[in-house]
Short mmCIF file of C-alpha atoms and ligand atoms in Angstrom, two decimals:
data_model
loop_
_atom_site.label_atom_id
_atom_site.label_comp_id
_atom_site.label_asym_id
_atom_site.label_seq_id
_atom_site.Cartn_x
_atom_site.Cartn_y
_atom_site.Cartn_z
CA MET Q 1 27.82 29.62 -47.21
CA ASP Q 2 27.46 29.41 -43.40
CA LEU Q 3 28.64 32.03 -40.92
CA MET Q 4 31.96 30.31 -40.25
CA ASP Q 5 32.82 30.09 -43.97
CA TRP Q 6 31.90 33.73 -44.34
CA VAL Q 7 34.16 34.75 -41.41
CA VAL Q 8 37.06 32.67 -42.75
CA LYS Q 9 36.73 34.24 -46.21
CA LYS Q 10 36.50 37.77 -44.87
CA LEU Q 11 39.62 37.33 -42.74
CA ALA Q 12 41.87 35.85 -45.39
CA ASN Q 13 44.00 39.01 -45.63
CA ALA Q 14 43.31 40.62 -42.25
CA ASN Q 15 45.96 41.74 -39.76
CA PRO Q 16 47.25 38.58 -37.97
CA ARG Q 17 46.99 40.23 -34.54
CA ILE Q 18 43.31 41.04 -35.06
CA VAL Q 19 42.72 37.52 -36.37
CA THR Q 20 44.32 35.97 -33.27
CA ARG Q 21 42.21 38.14 -30.96
CA LEU Q 22 39.05 37.27 -32.88
CA GLU Q 23 39.96 33.60 -32.82
CA LYS Q 24 40.23 33.64 -29.03
CA THR Q 25 36.82 35.30 -28.78
CA LEU Q 26 35.20 32.97 -31.31
CA LYS Q 27 36.50 29.88 -29.51
CA LYS Q 28 34.38 30.84 -26.52
CA PHE Q 29 31.20 30.25 -28.55
CA PRO Q 30 29.90 26.66 -28.40
CA PHE Q 31 28.71 26.73 -32.03
CA VAL Q 32 32.26 27.49 -33.24
CA ASN Q 33 33.71 24.64 -31.21
CA LYS Q 34 31.00 22.29 -32.41
CA ARG Q 35 31.58 23.21 -36.02
CA MET Q 36 35.33 22.80 -35.67
CA GLN Q 37 35.01 19.43 -33.90
CA LYS Q 38 32.90 18.23 -36.83
CA GLU Q 39 35.56 19.33 -39.31
CA TYR Q 40 38.34 17.76 -37.22
CA GLN Q 41 36.48 14.45 -37.00
CA GLN Q 42 36.10 14.29 -40.77
CA VAL Q 43 39.82 14.86 -41.28
CA LEU Q 44 40.92 12.53 -38.49
CA GLN Q 45 38.66 9.67 -39.52
CA GLY Q 46 40.56 9.54 -42.80
CA ALA Q 47 43.89 9.53 -40.96
CA GLU Q 48 42.95 6.84 -38.41
CA SER Q 49 42.83 3.93 -40.83
CA SER Q 50 46.36 4.64 -42.13
CA LEU Q 51 47.81 5.39 -38.68
CA LYS Q 52 46.30 2.34 -36.98
CA PRO Q 53 46.60 -0.50 -39.51
CA TYR Q 54 47.47 -3.22 -36.98
CA LYS Q 55 44.28 -3.35 -34.91
CA GLU Q 56 42.98 -6.52 -36.51
CA LYS Q 57 46.30 -8.24 -37.16
CA PHE Q 58 48.24 -7.96 -33.90
CA ALA Q 59 47.42 -8.34 -30.21
CA ALA Q 60 47.26 -5.04 -28.27
CA TYR Q 61 48.12 -4.64 -24.56
CA SER Q 62 46.56 -1.96 -22.41
CA THR Q 63 47.72 -3.67 -19.20
CA ILE Q 64 50.99 -5.46 -18.46
CA PRO Q 65 50.47 -9.19 -19.12
CA LYS Q 66 50.05 -11.14 -15.86
CA ILE Q 67 52.74 -13.57 -16.90
CA GLY Q 68 55.53 -12.48 -19.20
CA LEU Q 69 55.20 -13.58 -22.82
CA ASP Q 70 57.54 -16.01 -24.48
CA LYS Q 71 60.57 -14.12 -25.83
CA GLY Q 72 60.62 -16.12 -29.06
CA ALA Q 73 56.98 -15.24 -29.73
CA ILE Q 74 57.63 -11.56 -28.96
CA LEU Q 75 60.51 -11.47 -31.40
CA GLN Q 76 58.41 -13.18 -34.04
CA GLU Q 77 55.62 -10.63 -33.64
CA MET Q 78 58.06 -7.73 -33.79
CA GLU Q 79 59.71 -9.15 -36.90
CA ALA Q 80 56.26 -9.38 -38.48
CA LEU Q 81 55.58 -5.70 -37.67
CA HIS Q 82 59.00 -4.74 -39.04
CA SER Q 83 58.45 -6.59 -42.30
CA GLU Q 84 55.08 -4.85 -42.78
CA GLU Q 85 56.97 -1.54 -42.90
CA GLU Q 86 60.42 -2.28 -44.24
CA ALA Q 87 59.83 -2.53 -47.99
CA ARG Q 88 58.51 1.03 -48.42
CA TRP Q 89 61.63 2.81 -47.14
CA GLN Q 90 64.05 0.07 -48.15
CA ASP Q 91 62.93 0.28 -51.80
CA GLY Q 92 63.35 4.06 -51.86
CA TYR Q 93 59.74 5.26 -51.77
CA VAL Q 94 60.23 7.62 -48.82
CA SER Q 95 61.53 11.19 -48.79
CA GLY Q 96 64.32 11.58 -46.17
CA ALA Q 97 63.66 9.43 -43.06
CA VAL Q 98 66.18 6.61 -43.68
CA TYR Q 99 69.39 8.08 -45.01
CA HIS Q 100 71.57 5.00 -45.48
CA GLY Q 101 69.49 1.86 -44.97
CA ASP Q 102 71.88 -0.65 -46.51
CA GLN Q 103 71.43 -4.03 -44.76
CA GLY Q 104 75.15 -4.48 -44.03
CA HIS Q 105 75.39 -0.98 -42.52
CA ILE Q 106 72.27 -1.52 -40.38
CA GLN Q 107 73.58 -4.86 -39.10
CA PHE Q 108 76.90 -3.26 -38.20
CA LEU Q 109 75.19 -0.44 -36.24
CA ASN Q 110 72.93 -2.98 -34.50
CA GLN Q 111 76.01 -4.99 -33.48
CA VAL Q 112 77.62 -1.86 -32.01
CA TYR Q 113 74.37 -0.98 -30.21
CA ALA Q 114 74.21 -4.46 -28.69
CA ILE Q 115 77.79 -4.18 -27.36
CA HIS Q 116 77.02 -0.89 -25.58
CA SER Q 117 73.28 -1.23 -24.85
CA GLN Q 118 73.76 -0.66 -21.08
CA SER Q 119 76.00 2.40 -21.42
CA ASN Q 120 74.81 5.74 -19.99
CA PRO Q 121 76.97 8.86 -20.44
CA LEU Q 122 75.43 10.28 -17.24
CA HIS Q 123 77.70 7.86 -15.40
CA ALA Q 124 80.95 8.92 -17.01
CA ASP Q 125 82.93 7.07 -14.32
CA VAL Q 126 81.29 3.74 -15.19
CA TRP Q 127 81.34 4.25 -18.96
CA PRO Q 128 84.35 6.39 -19.91
CA SER Q 129 83.98 4.81 -23.38
CA ALA Q 130 80.85 6.96 -23.85
CA SER Q 131 82.87 10.11 -23.20
CA LYS Q 132 85.57 8.89 -25.59
CA TYR Q 133 83.03 8.31 -28.36
CA GLU Q 134 81.20 11.60 -27.80
CA SER Q 135 84.31 13.79 -27.62
CA GLU Q 136 85.58 12.21 -30.83
CA ILE Q 137 82.20 12.62 -32.61
CA VAL Q 138 82.28 16.33 -31.70
CA ALA Q 139 85.92 16.76 -32.79
CA MET Q 140 85.42 14.94 -36.11
CA THR Q 141 82.28 16.97 -36.87
CA ALA Q 142 83.96 20.26 -35.91
CA ASN Q 143 86.96 19.48 -38.13
CA MET Q 144 84.66 18.66 -41.02
CA LEU Q 145 82.86 21.99 -40.52
CA GLY Q 146 85.70 24.45 -40.67
CA ALA Q 147 87.33 24.24 -37.24
CA VAL Q 148 91.09 24.14 -37.42
CA GLN Q 149 92.90 21.37 -35.57
CA VAL Q 150 94.38 23.78 -33.05
CA ASP Q 151 90.86 24.84 -32.01
CA ILE Q 152 90.01 21.35 -30.91
CA ASP Q 153 93.30 20.18 -29.43
CA GLN Q 154 94.13 23.18 -27.28
CA ASN Q 155 92.19 25.33 -24.93
CA VAL Q 156 92.33 28.42 -27.13
CA SER Q 157 89.75 31.16 -26.91
CA GLY Q 158 87.20 30.78 -29.67
CA GLN Q 159 87.91 27.09 -30.05
CA ILE Q 160 85.17 25.12 -31.75
CA CYS Q 161 83.55 22.78 -29.24
CA GLY Q 162 80.17 21.16 -28.77
CA THR Q 163 78.14 18.23 -27.51
CA VAL Q 164 76.30 15.22 -28.85
CA THR Q 165 72.50 15.59 -28.64
CA SER Q 166 69.49 13.43 -29.41
CA GLY Q 167 68.66 15.03 -32.78
CA GLY Q 168 68.45 18.21 -34.81
CA THR Q 169 65.65 19.69 -32.73
CA GLU Q 170 67.56 19.24 -29.48
CA SER Q 171 70.71 20.75 -31.04
CA ILE Q 172 68.71 23.82 -32.07
CA LEU Q 173 66.85 24.12 -28.75
CA LEU Q 174 70.11 23.91 -26.82
CA ALA Q 175 71.84 26.53 -28.96
CA MET Q 176 68.93 28.98 -28.59
CA LYS Q 177 68.86 28.40 -24.82
CA ALA Q 178 72.61 28.99 -24.67
CA TYR Q 179 72.25 32.33 -26.50
CA ARG Q 180 69.37 33.38 -24.25
CA ASP Q 181 71.34 32.70 -21.07
CA TRP Q 182 74.56 34.17 -22.50
CA ALA Q 183 72.78 37.38 -23.54
CA ARG Q 184 71.05 37.71 -20.18
CA GLU Q 185 74.29 37.36 -18.23
CA ARG Q 186 76.72 39.12 -20.58
CA LYS Q 187 74.53 41.80 -22.09
CA GLY Q 188 71.72 42.19 -19.57
CA ILE Q 189 69.11 41.35 -22.21
CA LYS Q 190 65.93 40.40 -20.39
CA ARG Q 191 63.59 40.28 -23.40
CA PRO Q 192 65.60 38.28 -25.92
CA GLU Q 193 64.73 38.21 -29.61
CA MET Q 194 65.88 35.93 -32.42
CA ILE Q 195 65.74 36.58 -36.18
CA VAL Q 196 64.92 33.56 -38.27
CA PRO Q 197 64.17 33.16 -42.00
CA SER Q 198 60.58 32.04 -42.64
CA THR Q 199 61.97 28.80 -44.09
CA ALA Q 200 64.06 27.85 -41.02
CA HIS Q 201 63.00 24.65 -39.28
CA ALA Q 202 60.03 24.56 -36.89
CA ALA Q 203 62.50 23.69 -34.12
CA PHE Q 204 63.30 27.42 -33.92
CA ASP Q 205 59.61 28.21 -33.18
CA LYS Q 206 59.72 25.50 -30.55
CA ALA Q 207 62.81 27.12 -28.98
CA ALA Q 208 61.12 30.52 -29.03
CA GLN Q 209 58.07 29.09 -27.25
CA TYR Q 210 59.96 26.97 -24.74
CA PHE Q 211 62.49 29.64 -23.77
CA ASN Q 212 60.31 32.72 -24.07
CA ILE Q 213 62.35 34.31 -26.86
CA LYS Q 214 60.55 36.65 -29.24
CA MET Q 215 60.99 35.31 -32.75
CA THR Q 216 60.97 37.56 -35.80
CA ARG Q 217 60.44 35.58 -38.99
CA ILE Q 218 61.97 37.36 -41.96
CA PRO Q 219 60.78 36.72 -45.51
CA VAL Q 220 62.75 34.87 -48.14
CA GLY Q 221 63.27 36.19 -51.67
CA ALA Q 222 62.07 34.71 -54.95
CA ASP Q 223 65.04 32.34 -54.72
CA PHE Q 224 63.78 31.13 -51.28
CA ARG Q 225 66.93 32.43 -49.55
CA ALA Q 226 66.82 34.68 -46.50
CA ASP Q 227 66.47 38.40 -47.16
CA ILE Q 228 69.53 40.28 -45.83
CA VAL Q 229 67.96 43.74 -45.93
CA ALA Q 230 64.90 42.53 -43.99
CA THR Q 231 67.20 40.81 -41.50
CA GLN Q 232 69.18 43.99 -40.92
CA ALA Q 233 65.95 45.95 -40.46
CA ALA Q 234 64.70 43.44 -37.88
CA ILE Q 235 67.74 43.77 -35.57
CA THR Q 236 66.98 45.47 -32.24
CA ARG Q 237 68.90 46.04 -29.00
CA ASN Q 238 67.40 42.76 -27.79
CA THR Q 239 68.49 40.57 -30.71
CA ILE Q 240 70.57 37.69 -29.37
CA VAL Q 241 70.96 35.51 -32.47
CA ILE Q 242 70.37 35.41 -36.22
CA VAL Q 243 69.77 32.09 -37.95
CA GLY Q 244 70.45 30.72 -41.44
CA SER Q 245 69.96 27.24 -42.92
CA ALA Q 246 72.43 25.21 -44.97
CA PRO Q 247 70.19 24.11 -46.53
CA SER Q 248 66.59 24.76 -45.46
CA PHE Q 249 64.25 21.84 -44.89
CA PRO Q 250 61.43 22.99 -47.23
CA HIS Q 251 63.30 24.00 -50.40
CA GLY Q 252 66.82 22.67 -49.84
CA VAL Q 253 68.44 26.04 -50.59
CA ILE Q 254 71.34 27.56 -48.68
CA ASP Q 255 70.75 30.97 -47.08
CA PRO Q 256 73.36 33.72 -47.68
CA ILE Q 257 75.25 32.62 -44.56
CA GLY Q 258 78.34 34.73 -45.39
CA ASP Q 259 76.40 38.04 -45.43
CA LEU Q 260 74.05 37.12 -42.57
CA SER Q 261 76.85 35.97 -40.27
CA GLU Q 262 78.94 39.05 -41.08
CA LEU Q 263 75.97 41.25 -40.21
CA ALA Q 264 75.67 39.42 -36.89
CA ARG Q 265 79.42 39.68 -36.21
CA ARG Q 266 79.48 43.42 -36.82
CA LYS Q 267 76.61 43.88 -34.37
CA GLY Q 268 78.06 41.56 -31.72
CA ILE Q 269 75.14 39.14 -32.13
CA GLY Q 270 75.34 35.34 -32.27
CA PHE Q 271 74.85 33.52 -35.58
CA HIS Q 272 73.63 29.93 -35.86
CA THR Q 273 74.00 27.91 -39.08
CA ASP Q 274 71.43 25.14 -39.09
CA ALA Q 275 73.29 22.47 -41.03
CA CYS Q 276 71.18 19.63 -39.62
CA LEU Q 277 70.40 18.57 -43.16
CA GLY Q 278 73.56 19.70 -44.95
CA GLY Q 279 76.33 19.30 -42.39
CA PHE Q 280 77.33 15.86 -43.63
CA ILE Q 281 76.75 16.53 -47.36
CA LEU Q 282 77.99 20.03 -48.14
CA PRO Q 283 81.67 19.54 -47.14
CA TRP Q 284 81.89 16.56 -49.50
CA ALA Q 285 79.85 18.30 -52.21
CA CYS Q 286 82.41 21.10 -52.02
CA LYS Q 287 85.29 18.64 -52.46
CA LEU Q 288 83.45 17.12 -55.44
CA GLY Q 289 83.45 20.52 -57.13
CA TYR Q 290 79.82 21.53 -56.55
CA GLU Q 291 79.27 25.23 -56.01
CA VAL Q 292 78.77 25.50 -52.26
CA PRO Q 293 78.84 28.97 -50.67
CA PRO Q 294 80.69 29.19 -47.33
CA PHE Q 295 78.38 28.20 -44.46
CA ASP Q 296 80.53 26.90 -41.61
CA PHE Q 297 83.13 28.02 -39.00
CA SER Q 298 85.44 29.20 -41.77
CA LEU Q 299 83.21 32.29 -41.57
CA PRO Q 300 84.24 34.31 -38.51
CA GLY Q 301 80.65 35.39 -37.77
CA VAL Q 302 79.32 31.84 -37.40
CA THR Q 303 79.19 31.23 -33.64
CA SER Q 304 77.23 27.97 -33.53
CA MET Q 305 76.06 25.16 -35.81
CA SER Q 306 73.85 22.10 -35.74
CA ALA Q 307 74.70 19.04 -37.86
CA ASP Q 308 72.75 15.81 -37.72
CA THR Q 309 74.71 12.59 -37.50
CA HIS Q 310 71.44 10.66 -37.71
CA LYS Q 311 70.75 12.03 -41.19
CA TYR Q 312 73.66 12.08 -43.67
CA GLY Q 313 76.14 11.07 -40.93
CA TYR Q 314 74.44 7.66 -41.38
CA ALA Q 315 74.22 6.93 -37.64
CA ALA Q 316 71.16 5.22 -36.14
CA LYS Q 317 68.28 7.56 -35.23
CA GLY Q 318 68.86 9.60 -32.09
CA THR Q 319 72.05 11.67 -32.43
CA SER Q 320 73.10 15.10 -33.67
CA VAL Q 321 75.93 17.50 -32.88
CA VAL Q 322 75.66 21.11 -31.68
CA LEU Q 323 78.86 23.14 -32.03
CA TYR Q 324 79.94 26.49 -30.58
CA ARG Q 325 82.70 28.96 -31.19
CA GLY Q 326 84.15 29.15 -27.69
CA LEU Q 327 83.89 27.09 -24.52
CA ASP Q 328 82.19 30.03 -22.89
CA LEU Q 329 79.08 29.79 -25.06
CA ARG Q 330 78.90 26.03 -24.55
CA HIS Q 331 78.83 26.56 -20.79
CA TYR Q 332 75.48 28.36 -21.17
CA GLN Q 333 74.05 25.14 -22.58
CA TYR Q 334 75.03 22.99 -19.57
CA TYR Q 335 72.90 22.33 -16.51
CA THR Q 336 74.43 22.04 -13.06
CA VAL Q 337 72.94 21.98 -9.54
CA ALA Q 338 75.11 22.07 -6.45
CA ASP Q 339 72.61 21.88 -3.56
CA TRP Q 340 70.30 19.02 -4.50
CA PRO Q 341 69.92 16.34 -1.80
CA GLY Q 342 70.50 13.74 -4.53
CA GLY Q 343 74.11 14.93 -4.82
CA LEU Q 344 76.06 17.06 -7.26
CA TYR Q 345 74.19 16.90 -10.54
CA PHE Q 346 75.18 18.04 -14.01
CA SER Q 347 74.22 17.25 -17.56
CA PRO Q 348 75.30 18.74 -20.89
CA THR Q 349 71.92 18.40 -22.66
CA PHE Q 350 68.20 18.26 -21.77
CA ALA Q 351 68.07 14.57 -20.88
CA GLY Q 352 69.53 13.12 -17.71
CA SER Q 353 70.29 9.50 -18.49
CA ARG Q 354 71.12 9.02 -22.15
CA PRO Q 355 71.59 6.06 -24.50
CA GLY Q 356 75.39 5.64 -24.69
CA ALA Q 357 74.82 2.93 -27.28
CA LEU Q 358 73.52 5.53 -29.75
CA SER Q 359 76.70 7.58 -29.36
CA ALA Q 360 78.75 4.40 -29.81
CA ALA Q 361 76.81 3.58 -32.99
CA CYS Q 362 77.26 7.17 -34.22
CA TRP Q 363 81.03 7.01 -33.65
CA ALA Q 364 81.17 3.63 -35.40
CA ALA Q 365 79.17 4.98 -38.36
CA MET Q 366 81.56 7.92 -38.75
CA VAL Q 367 84.79 5.98 -38.54
CA SER Q 368 83.48 3.17 -40.74
CA MET Q 369 82.28 5.58 -43.46
CA GLY Q 370 85.50 7.59 -43.51
CA GLU Q 371 86.01 10.59 -45.79
CA GLN Q 372 86.02 8.30 -48.80
CA GLY Q 373 82.69 6.69 -47.89
CA TYR Q 374 81.03 10.05 -47.18
CA THR Q 375 82.33 11.55 -50.42
CA GLN Q 376 81.13 8.61 -52.49
CA ALA Q 377 77.72 8.70 -50.77
CA ALA Q 378 77.42 12.45 -51.44
CA ARG Q 379 78.40 11.92 -55.08
CA ASN Q 380 75.71 9.24 -55.54
CA ILE Q 381 73.04 11.32 -53.83
CA LEU Q 382 73.83 14.50 -55.77
CA GLU Q 383 73.90 12.68 -59.11
CA THR Q 384 70.59 10.93 -58.37
CA ALA Q 385 69.07 14.25 -57.28
CA ALA Q 386 70.18 15.83 -60.57
CA THR Q 387 68.36 13.06 -62.49
CA ILE Q 388 65.22 13.63 -60.42
CA ARG Q 389 65.45 17.41 -60.80
CA SER Q 390 65.77 17.31 -64.58
CA GLY Q 391 62.92 14.76 -64.71
CA ILE Q 392 60.66 17.18 -62.82
CA GLU Q 393 61.79 20.10 -64.96
CA ALA Q 394 60.68 18.18 -68.04
CA ILE Q 395 57.09 17.97 -66.76
CA PRO Q 396 55.42 21.13 -68.18
CA GLU Q 397 52.85 21.46 -65.35
CA LEU Q 398 55.53 21.53 -62.61
CA HIS Q 399 58.37 23.84 -61.67
CA ILE Q 400 61.22 23.59 -59.16
CA LEU Q 401 61.42 26.07 -56.29
CA GLY Q 402 64.80 27.75 -55.85
CA ASP Q 403 68.04 26.15 -57.00
CA PRO Q 404 68.38 23.04 -54.84
CA LEU Q 405 71.04 20.31 -54.82
CA TRP Q 406 69.35 17.28 -53.26
CA VAL Q 407 66.19 18.40 -51.42
CA ILE Q 408 63.96 19.19 -54.38
CA ALA Q 409 60.71 21.12 -53.93
CA PHE Q 410 58.26 21.42 -56.80
CA ALA Q 411 55.00 23.28 -57.34
CA SER Q 412 52.41 23.87 -60.05
CA ASP Q 413 50.65 26.96 -61.39
CA THR Q 414 47.86 24.94 -62.94
CA LEU Q 415 47.25 21.90 -60.73
CA ASP Q 416 46.54 21.32 -57.03
CA ILE Q 417 50.00 20.08 -56.03
CA TYR Q 418 48.57 18.33 -52.95
CA ARG Q 419 46.41 16.21 -55.26
CA VAL Q 420 49.59 15.30 -57.14
CA MET Q 421 51.10 14.33 -53.77
CA ASP Q 422 48.00 12.21 -53.00
CA GLN Q 423 48.40 10.44 -56.33
CA MET Q 424 52.05 9.75 -55.50
CA THR Q 425 50.91 8.37 -52.11
CA SER Q 426 48.56 6.02 -53.91
CA LYS Q 427 51.63 4.78 -55.83
CA ASN Q 428 53.33 4.02 -52.47
CA TRP Q 429 55.46 7.22 -52.29
CA SER Q 430 55.83 9.16 -49.04
CA LEU Q 431 56.67 12.77 -49.94
CA ASN Q 432 56.57 15.96 -47.86
CA GLY Q 433 53.82 18.53 -48.32
CA LEU Q 434 54.96 22.16 -47.93
CA HIS Q 435 53.19 25.46 -47.27
CA HIS Q 436 53.57 29.06 -48.41
CA PRO Q 437 53.68 28.44 -51.31
CA PRO Q 438 51.91 25.09 -51.74
CA ALA Q 439 54.56 22.61 -52.85
CA VAL Q 440 55.90 19.10 -52.33
CA HIS Q 441 59.48 17.97 -51.85
CA ILE Q 442 61.59 14.87 -52.06
CA CYS Q 443 64.70 14.69 -49.90
CA VAL Q 444 67.07 12.36 -51.76
CA THR Q 445 68.92 9.76 -49.68
CA LEU Q 446 71.08 6.73 -50.42
CA ARG Q 447 67.84 4.74 -50.75
CA HIS Q 448 67.06 6.65 -53.93
CA THR Q 449 70.48 5.93 -55.43
CA GLN Q 450 69.53 2.28 -55.99
CA PRO Q 451 69.24 1.45 -59.71
CA GLY Q 452 65.95 2.54 -61.26
CA VAL Q 453 64.53 4.44 -58.27
CA ALA Q 454 65.01 7.97 -59.68
CA GLU Q 455 63.53 6.91 -63.02
CA ARG Q 456 60.57 5.26 -61.23
CA PHE Q 457 59.97 8.48 -59.28
CA VAL Q 458 59.88 10.60 -62.43
CA GLU Q 459 57.66 8.11 -64.27
CA ASP Q 460 55.19 7.92 -61.35
CA LEU Q 461 55.20 11.71 -61.06
CA LYS Q 462 54.33 12.07 -64.75
CA LEU Q 463 51.42 9.64 -64.30
CA ALA Q 464 50.30 11.45 -61.13
CA VAL Q 465 50.27 14.81 -62.93
CA ALA Q 466 48.35 13.34 -65.88
CA HIS Q 467 45.81 11.80 -63.47
CA VAL Q 468 45.23 15.09 -61.61
CA LYS Q 469 44.87 16.92 -64.92
CA MET Q 470 42.11 14.49 -65.92
CA ASN Q 471 40.46 14.43 -62.47
CA PRO Q 472 40.95 17.88 -60.94
CA ASP Q 473 37.99 17.55 -58.55
CA ALA Q 474 38.78 14.17 -56.96
CA LYS Q 475 37.96 13.94 -53.23
CA GLY Q 476 39.77 12.57 -50.17
CA GLY Q 477 43.47 12.27 -49.26
CA MET Q 478 45.63 14.99 -47.72
CA ALA Q 479 44.74 17.68 -50.30
CA PRO Q 480 41.68 18.97 -48.35
CA VAL Q 481 43.69 19.03 -45.09
CA TYR Q 482 46.44 21.15 -46.66
CA GLY Q 483 43.78 23.23 -48.41
CA MET Q 484 42.03 23.91 -45.11
CA ALA Q 485 45.29 24.75 -43.31
CA ALA Q 486 46.25 27.19 -46.08
CA SER Q 487 42.91 28.99 -46.25
CA MET Q 488 42.15 28.99 -42.51
CA PRO Q 489 43.17 32.34 -40.99
CA PHE Q 490 42.77 30.90 -37.45
CA LYS Q 491 46.11 29.16 -37.01
CA GLY Q 492 45.21 28.22 -33.43
CA LEU Q 493 42.35 26.11 -34.77
CA VAL Q 494 44.71 24.34 -37.15
CA GLY Q 495 47.00 23.80 -34.14
CA ASP Q 496 44.05 22.24 -32.26
CA LEU Q 497 43.53 19.84 -35.15
CA LEU Q 498 47.19 18.85 -35.04
CA LYS Q 499 46.93 18.21 -31.30
CA GLN Q 500 44.02 15.87 -31.94
CA TYR Q 501 46.14 14.14 -34.56
CA ILE Q 502 48.82 13.56 -31.90
CA ASP Q 503 46.11 12.25 -29.54
CA LEU Q 504 45.25 9.77 -32.26
CA LEU Q 505 48.80 8.41 -32.22
CA TYR Q 506 48.33 7.45 -28.56
CA LYS Q 507 44.89 5.96 -29.08
CA MET Q 508 44.81 2.19 -28.54
C1 LIG J 1 67.23 21.95 -41.65
C2 LIG J 1 66.71 21.10 -40.51
N1 LIG J 1 66.88 21.54 -39.25
C3 LIG J 1 66.42 20.83 -38.20
C4 LIG J 1 65.78 19.63 -38.36
C5 LIG J 1 65.26 18.88 -37.16
O1 LIG J 1 65.88 17.64 -37.03
P1 LIG J 1 65.27 16.46 -36.16
O2 LIG J 1 64.05 15.98 -36.88
O3 LIG J 1 66.38 15.49 -36.11
O4 LIG J 1 64.93 16.98 -34.82
C6 LIG J 1 65.59 19.14 -39.66
C7 LIG J 1 64.89 17.89 -39.90
O5 LIG J 1 64.62 17.48 -41.00
C8 LIG J 1 66.06 19.91 -40.76
O6 LIG J 1 65.89 19.49 -42.03
#
């Protein structure tokens, strides 16, 4: 065992603050950096071949061609790239990612995109259609999520309002920024804090970093739902918002939103329900008779929500909706500048110019699906997920985490679950690896509702488990990467590795 291994082992259960301080000190030593670079290179070399498969097959451009290429040839090349990738998600081998994916639906969205490809909501005078689409997307989403019609139609206090954003992360970032600015102006809070379950999406960490908000992560219970007592104990004079997920990304379980939001309401604190994943499934699941605890604006304590149209809203990638209880709160999201030489400038979200065509496609997806289409889609997804869940439950080496509906996380007490994931990858599956505890999940979409896909998943999983049982010490794959990330007390070093991974994406 070398010095670094010894240090890592010794620090496994040490105080995180001491570990961070030690990490900063250690990083100043060249031998530590050298050792880490060596480890990174080993991991990244494995990743490079799968991330850069086109080097030999397709021309690469590091400078703009002197003379423009033939458009027919460009299209041909792009079609070839597309067909290299299409089968995997189309045939239902991928967790999440493509939520509808039916050819007819894609063609329809592409047609809508083409009609509006020049539209930019920043120029509302030139493209009032963009404002029509976006206001209707917000109203339809708000109505689906517990707003009453009067809220939307009339300028009543506490009305549910919102904006269209570029995705779940932007919806969350904007909401957290709105709370920060609201709390500063209305409550004089200069050192804002947010309370977030440990299972809430990484976008909340991003918001905390970007907007200088102190984030307190509260633990989840054995059922993977947020702990109410720990939440209450974490509230301070500086708490601006409490968060709950409906459901959470890792385990697909719904936090106790009723209790959490009531706690927030009694304390005069904001409450955000992150329904990025569930916003367009849970209302229909409820109508279908599934047991869905209240999670939306029907709860008086819920003051904002995020719901992703580009997931189960079946829009093209690049839209989500953030909703607020009250126009006042939404105003803290907006950006305006009155003394810029470039004129009066204002924008509702982070971007300036925005793709109006994506909002048009989102609107078209919503009105073409209709309540009936969404309900039928939810029914198919939930029934398929139940088949997958019971298939996993029948594998003795695996167990399900929590009590999920359609995002199903599973773990093992006897096998390295990341090796099981690697085996599934070798069978063409793309699943999500999870941390704390080590687990893997599949997020069921309409792709998995095709005949035979759920059965194929369960069959492949059985074979993967049997293989890992027979070969527990196999090398390679993602298992060592997850293993290293889990055992490494220096989270900054793991972060450095991830940054090098991103660098790799931009490598020619
Ligand atoms: C619960 C939850 N919140 C937020 C997000 C972030 O969404 P996006 O990837 O669209 O930014 C996700 C993404 O999967 C999610 O599952």
